[in-house]
Tab-separated table of C-alpha atoms in Angstrom:
chain	number	residue	atom	x	y	z
A	1	ASP	CA	31.067	27.137	-4.975
A	2	THR	CA	29.461	28.780	-7.993
A	3	ALA	CA	25.810	27.797	-8.261
A	4	VAL	CA	25.240	28.706	-11.921
A	5	SER	CA	28.306	29.122	-14.103
A	6	GLN	CA	28.670	30.173	-17.713
A	7	THR	CA	31.553	30.054	-20.152
A	8	PRO	CA	32.917	32.075	-21.701
A	9	LYS	CA	32.407	35.323	-19.813
A	10	TYR	CA	33.287	37.404	-22.865
A	11	LEU	CA	32.967	36.490	-26.513
A	12	VAL	CA	34.056	38.723	-29.384
A	13	THR	CA	33.540	37.342	-32.856
A	14	GLN	CA	32.935	38.239	-36.481
A	15	MET	CA	29.593	38.301	-38.261
A	16	GLY	CA	28.748	34.982	-39.847
A	17	ASN	CA	30.635	32.861	-37.335
A	18	ASP	CA	29.113	30.097	-35.219
A	19	LYS	CA	29.630	30.125	-31.464
A	20	SER	CA	28.479	28.281	-28.363
A	21	ILE	CA	27.899	29.342	-24.774
A	22	LYS	CA	27.869	26.758	-21.997
A	23	CYS	CA	25.954	26.759	-18.737
A	24	GLU	CA	26.145	24.469	-15.746
A	25	GLN	CA	24.267	24.493	-12.436
A	26	ASN	CA	25.171	22.537	-9.311
A	27	LEU	CA	21.948	23.263	-7.422
A	28	GLY	CA	20.178	20.054	-8.398
A	29	HIS	CA	17.480	22.059	-10.185
A	30	ASP	CA	15.189	20.571	-12.800
A	31	THR	CA	14.654	23.672	-14.920
A	32	MET	CA	17.117	25.857	-16.801
A	33	TYR	CA	16.674	29.005	-18.872
A	34	TRP	CA	18.406	31.270	-21.352
A	35	TYR	CA	17.736	35.017	-21.289
A	36	LYS	CA	18.967	37.804	-23.538
A	37	GLN	CA	19.663	41.264	-22.091
A	38	ASP	CA	19.991	44.068	-24.598
A	39	SER	CA	21.951	47.296	-24.313
A	40	LYS	CA	19.032	48.997	-22.539
A	41	LYS	CA	19.047	46.259	-19.895
A	42	PHE	CA	15.763	44.799	-21.130
A	43	LEU	CA	15.663	41.127	-20.190
A	44	LYS	CA	13.746	38.599	-22.253
A	45	ILE	CA	13.473	34.863	-21.962
A	46	MET	CA	14.584	32.811	-24.950
A	47	PHE	CA	14.281	29.164	-23.911
A	48	SER	CA	13.484	26.981	-20.937
A	49	TYR	CA	14.192	23.302	-20.375
A	50	ASN	CA	12.694	21.074	-17.707
A	51	ASN	CA	14.379	17.707	-17.166
A	52	LYS	CA	16.134	18.056	-20.530
A	53	GLU	CA	12.883	18.801	-22.378
A	54	LEU	CA	12.108	22.104	-24.062
A	55	ILE	CA	9.123	23.798	-22.391
A	56	ILE	CA	9.458	27.429	-23.422
A	57	ASN	CA	10.590	28.557	-26.853
A	58	GLU	CA	9.986	32.227	-27.422
A	59	THR	CA	10.103	33.848	-30.826
A	60	VAL	CA	13.797	33.392	-31.394
A	61	PRO	CA	15.507	32.998	-34.784
A	62	ASN	CA	16.232	29.358	-35.549
A	63	ARG	CA	19.911	30.284	-35.721
A	64	PHE	CA	19.730	29.848	-31.941
A	65	SER	CA	19.649	26.228	-30.835
A	66	PRO	CA	19.674	25.198	-27.184
A	67	LYS	CA	20.859	21.765	-26.103
A	68	SER	CA	20.498	20.117	-22.738
A	69	PRO	CA	22.685	17.006	-22.459
A	70	ASP	CA	21.556	16.502	-18.854
A	71	LYS	CA	19.615	18.339	-16.149
A	72	ALA	CA	22.689	20.232	-14.969
A	73	HIS	CA	23.705	21.643	-18.354
A	74	LEU	CA	22.069	23.885	-20.913
A	75	ASN	CA	24.157	25.095	-23.814
A	76	LEU	CA	23.296	27.675	-26.446
A	77	HIS	CA	24.627	27.409	-29.983
A	78	ILE	CA	24.301	30.354	-32.341
A	79	ASN	CA	24.811	29.971	-36.090
A	80	SER	CA	25.631	32.730	-38.568
A	81	LEU	CA	26.041	35.436	-35.960
A	82	GLU	CA	24.598	38.867	-36.749
A	83	LEU	CA	25.360	42.320	-35.355
A	84	GLY	CA	22.003	42.336	-33.563
A	85	ASP	CA	22.983	39.274	-31.575
A	86	SER	CA	25.359	41.424	-29.532
A	87	ALA	CA	23.998	41.311	-25.988
A	88	VAL	CA	24.535	39.747	-22.607
A	89	TYR	CA	23.187	36.211	-22.388
A	90	PHE	CA	22.198	34.890	-18.973
A	91	CYS	CA	21.607	31.331	-17.961
A	92	ALA	CA	19.370	30.618	-14.963
A	93	SER	CA	17.942	27.643	-13.114
A	94	SER	CA	15.057	26.923	-10.759
A	95	ALA	CA	13.771	23.987	-8.771
A	96	GLY	CA	10.443	23.889	-10.605
A	97	THR	CA	8.645	25.509	-13.491
A	98	GLY	CA	6.431	28.185	-11.971
A	99	GLY	CA	6.728	30.653	-9.122
A	100	GLU	CA	10.092	29.452	-7.862
A	101	THR	CA	13.124	31.654	-7.486
A	102	GLN	CA	15.453	31.601	-10.453
A	103	TYR	CA	19.195	31.649	-9.891
A	104	PHE	CA	21.232	33.448	-12.518
A	105	GLY	CA	24.705	32.936	-13.881
A	106	PRO	CA	27.151	35.845	-14.276
A	107	GLY	CA	26.348	36.342	-17.948
A	108	THR	CA	28.203	36.010	-21.244
A	109	ARG	CA	28.911	39.290	-22.991
A	110	LEU	CA	28.745	38.651	-26.730
A	111	LEU	CA	29.999	41.250	-29.167
A	112	VAL	CA	29.580	40.610	-32.875
A	113	LEU	CA	31.754	42.778	-35.128
B	1	GLY	CA	-0.696	37.957	-21.212
B	2	ASN	CA	1.220	38.752	-18.070
B	3	SER	CA	3.179	41.988	-17.917
B	4	VAL	CA	5.116	44.172	-15.488
B	5	THR	CA	5.473	47.940	-15.555
B	6	GLN	CA	8.073	49.695	-13.448
B	7	MET	CA	9.151	53.288	-13.202
B	8	GLU	CA	11.693	54.663	-15.609
B	9	GLY	CA	15.094	55.486	-14.254
B	10	PRO	CA	17.588	56.465	-13.400
B	11	VAL	CA	16.626	57.222	-9.827
B	12	THR	CA	19.292	59.420	-8.272
B	13	LEU	CA	19.449	59.737	-4.483
B	14	SER	CA	21.829	60.866	-1.803
B	15	GLU	CA	23.011	58.374	0.806
B	16	GLU	CA	20.476	57.803	3.606
B	17	ALA	CA	17.541	58.999	1.472
B	18	PHE	CA	14.279	57.058	1.272
B	19	LEU	CA	13.785	54.901	-1.798
B	20	THR	CA	10.622	53.899	-3.624
B	21	ILE	CA	10.614	52.122	-6.976
B	22	ASN	CA	7.114	51.575	-8.291
B	23	CYS	CA	6.016	48.336	-9.891
B	24	THR	CA	2.576	47.341	-11.140
B	25	TYR	CA	1.562	44.153	-12.859
B	26	THR	CA	-1.094	42.597	-15.060
B	27	ALA	CA	-1.712	38.889	-14.616
B	28	THR	CA	-4.388	36.260	-14.477
B	29	GLY	CA	-4.747	34.233	-11.328
B	30	TYR	CA	-2.345	34.633	-8.445
B	31	PRO	CA	1.209	35.191	-9.627
B	32	SER	CA	4.320	35.218	-7.487
B	33	LEU	CA	6.132	38.560	-7.440
B	34	PHE	CA	9.854	39.193	-7.256
B	35	TRP	CA	12.446	41.920	-7.073
B	36	TYR	CA	15.813	41.065	-8.571
B	37	VAL	CA	18.920	43.251	-8.377
B	38	GLN	CA	21.770	43.449	-10.872
B	39	TYR	CA	25.007	45.005	-9.659
B	40	PRO	CA	27.383	46.388	-12.317
B	41	GLY	CA	28.957	43.625	-14.380
B	42	GLU	CA	27.088	40.846	-12.612
B	43	GLY	CA	24.099	38.588	-13.106
B	44	LEU	CA	20.735	39.037	-11.422
B	45	GLN	CA	20.237	38.105	-7.780
B	46	LEU	CA	16.942	37.607	-6.017
B	47	LEU	CA	16.373	40.476	-3.599
B	48	LEU	CA	12.965	39.486	-2.230
B	49	LYS	CA	9.742	37.756	-3.189
B	50	ALA	CA	6.096	37.395	-2.205
B	51	THR	CA	3.834	34.575	-3.247
B	52	LYS	CA	0.365	35.692	-2.153
B	53	ALA	CA	-1.674	38.810	-1.506
B	54	ASP	CA	-0.628	40.930	1.504
B	55	ASP	CA	2.668	39.056	1.851
B	56	LYS	CA	5.620	41.311	2.561
B	57	GLY	CA	9.017	40.336	1.210
B	58	SER	CA	12.076	41.814	2.876
B	59	ASN	CA	15.840	41.540	2.630
B	60	LYS	CA	18.844	43.798	3.322
B	61	GLY	CA	16.551	46.620	4.475
B	62	PHE	CA	14.426	46.474	1.317
B	63	GLU	CA	10.699	45.709	1.521
B	64	ALA	CA	7.827	45.176	-0.871
B	65	THR	CA	4.200	44.256	-0.182
B	66	TYR	CA	2.037	42.244	-2.583
B	67	ARG	CA	-1.056	44.422	-3.082
B	68	LYS	CA	-3.665	42.599	-5.115
B	69	GLU	CA	-6.198	45.419	-4.934
B	70	THR	CA	-3.808	47.828	-6.642
B	71	THR	CA	-1.834	45.127	-8.537
B	72	SER	CA	1.366	46.605	-7.172
B	73	PHE	CA	4.625	45.466	-5.602
B	74	HIS	CA	6.536	48.673	-4.876
B	75	LEU	CA	10.105	48.393	-3.581
B	76	GLU	CA	11.091	50.554	-0.602
B	77	LYS	CA	14.117	51.136	1.569
B	78	GLY	CA	14.303	53.595	4.422
B	79	SER	CA	17.942	54.625	4.030
B	80	VAL	CA	19.916	53.814	0.897
B	81	GLN	CA	23.665	53.322	0.745
B	82	VAL	CA	26.135	53.903	-2.078
B	83	SER	CA	26.474	50.120	-2.318
B	84	ASP	CA	22.774	49.875	-3.284
B	85	SER	CA	23.556	51.440	-6.659
B	86	ALA	CA	22.372	48.845	-9.169
B	87	VAL	CA	19.572	48.034	-11.587
B	88	TYR	CA	16.405	46.707	-9.952
B	89	PHE	CA	13.982	44.458	-11.815
B	90	CYS	CA	10.415	43.710	-10.818
B	91	ALA	CA	9.153	40.356	-12.111
B	92	LEU	CA	6.234	37.990	-11.895
B	93	SER	CA	5.680	34.322	-12.452
B	94	GLY	CA	2.470	32.377	-12.728
B	95	THR	CA	1.989	28.742	-11.820
B	96	GLY	CA	2.580	25.722	-13.987
B	97	PHE	CA	4.816	26.171	-17.003
B	98	GLN	CA	4.991	29.903	-16.639
B	99	LYS	CA	7.923	32.036	-17.626
B	100	LEU	CA	9.313	34.791	-15.449
B	101	VAL	CA	8.228	38.134	-16.906
B	102	PHE	CA	10.487	41.080	-16.105
B	103	GLY	CA	9.907	44.798	-16.021
B	104	THR	CA	12.301	47.038	-17.918
B	105	GLY	CA	14.536	47.621	-14.900
B	106	THR	CA	15.177	50.792	-12.900
B	107	ARG	CA	18.710	52.023	-12.393
B	108	LEU	CA	19.414	53.419	-8.923
B	109	LEU	CA	22.363	55.745	-8.409
B	110	VAL	CA	23.255	56.656	-4.827
B	111	SER	CA	25.819	59.364	-4.207
B	112	PRO	CA	27.747	59.928	-0.964
């Protein structure tokens, strides 16, 4: 059984479009995260939710809007996509909010043309 | 703020060679330290962790010791295999509402 799953795995779209990425975890964790990995493999946190509440919101354009309908799901909606949004987006989850192991999904490879 | 510095890659080794990937950190308090591994085309997986000074994390032949005096958490393996080729990330996390801070990643290439 997949612990952290993301859909879609690949996303190719045109500049200016709006797209969503979905994440689900079946680990019973309270905390979920979105990370962005650029072409040089640098990994940076974007958002974190704990029990459906936003606890970390890094300096991310407001075109990016996370939504957590319940503890097991954290979706990422991106408006007006730009070329620079091309990256791999990883969802992760953990049991708590500090020091615990984070479990990562397989990633969504977004390419904006 | 918290930060992690790890050696630039790629690190290129022959099978059965000894591996060291250096990692140093800057943090307040007593962070937890992690090594994650990313195989080609996949997400990150926890390789090992240590939560307090002098703890040694180990898994799959890899080891790292939490050294508070040198603020380091170097990754080592005595004999690498081709299947170890991946990108390795050192990371730290504080307590409370603390985010996981990653190093820039070190690519390891092991040839037969």
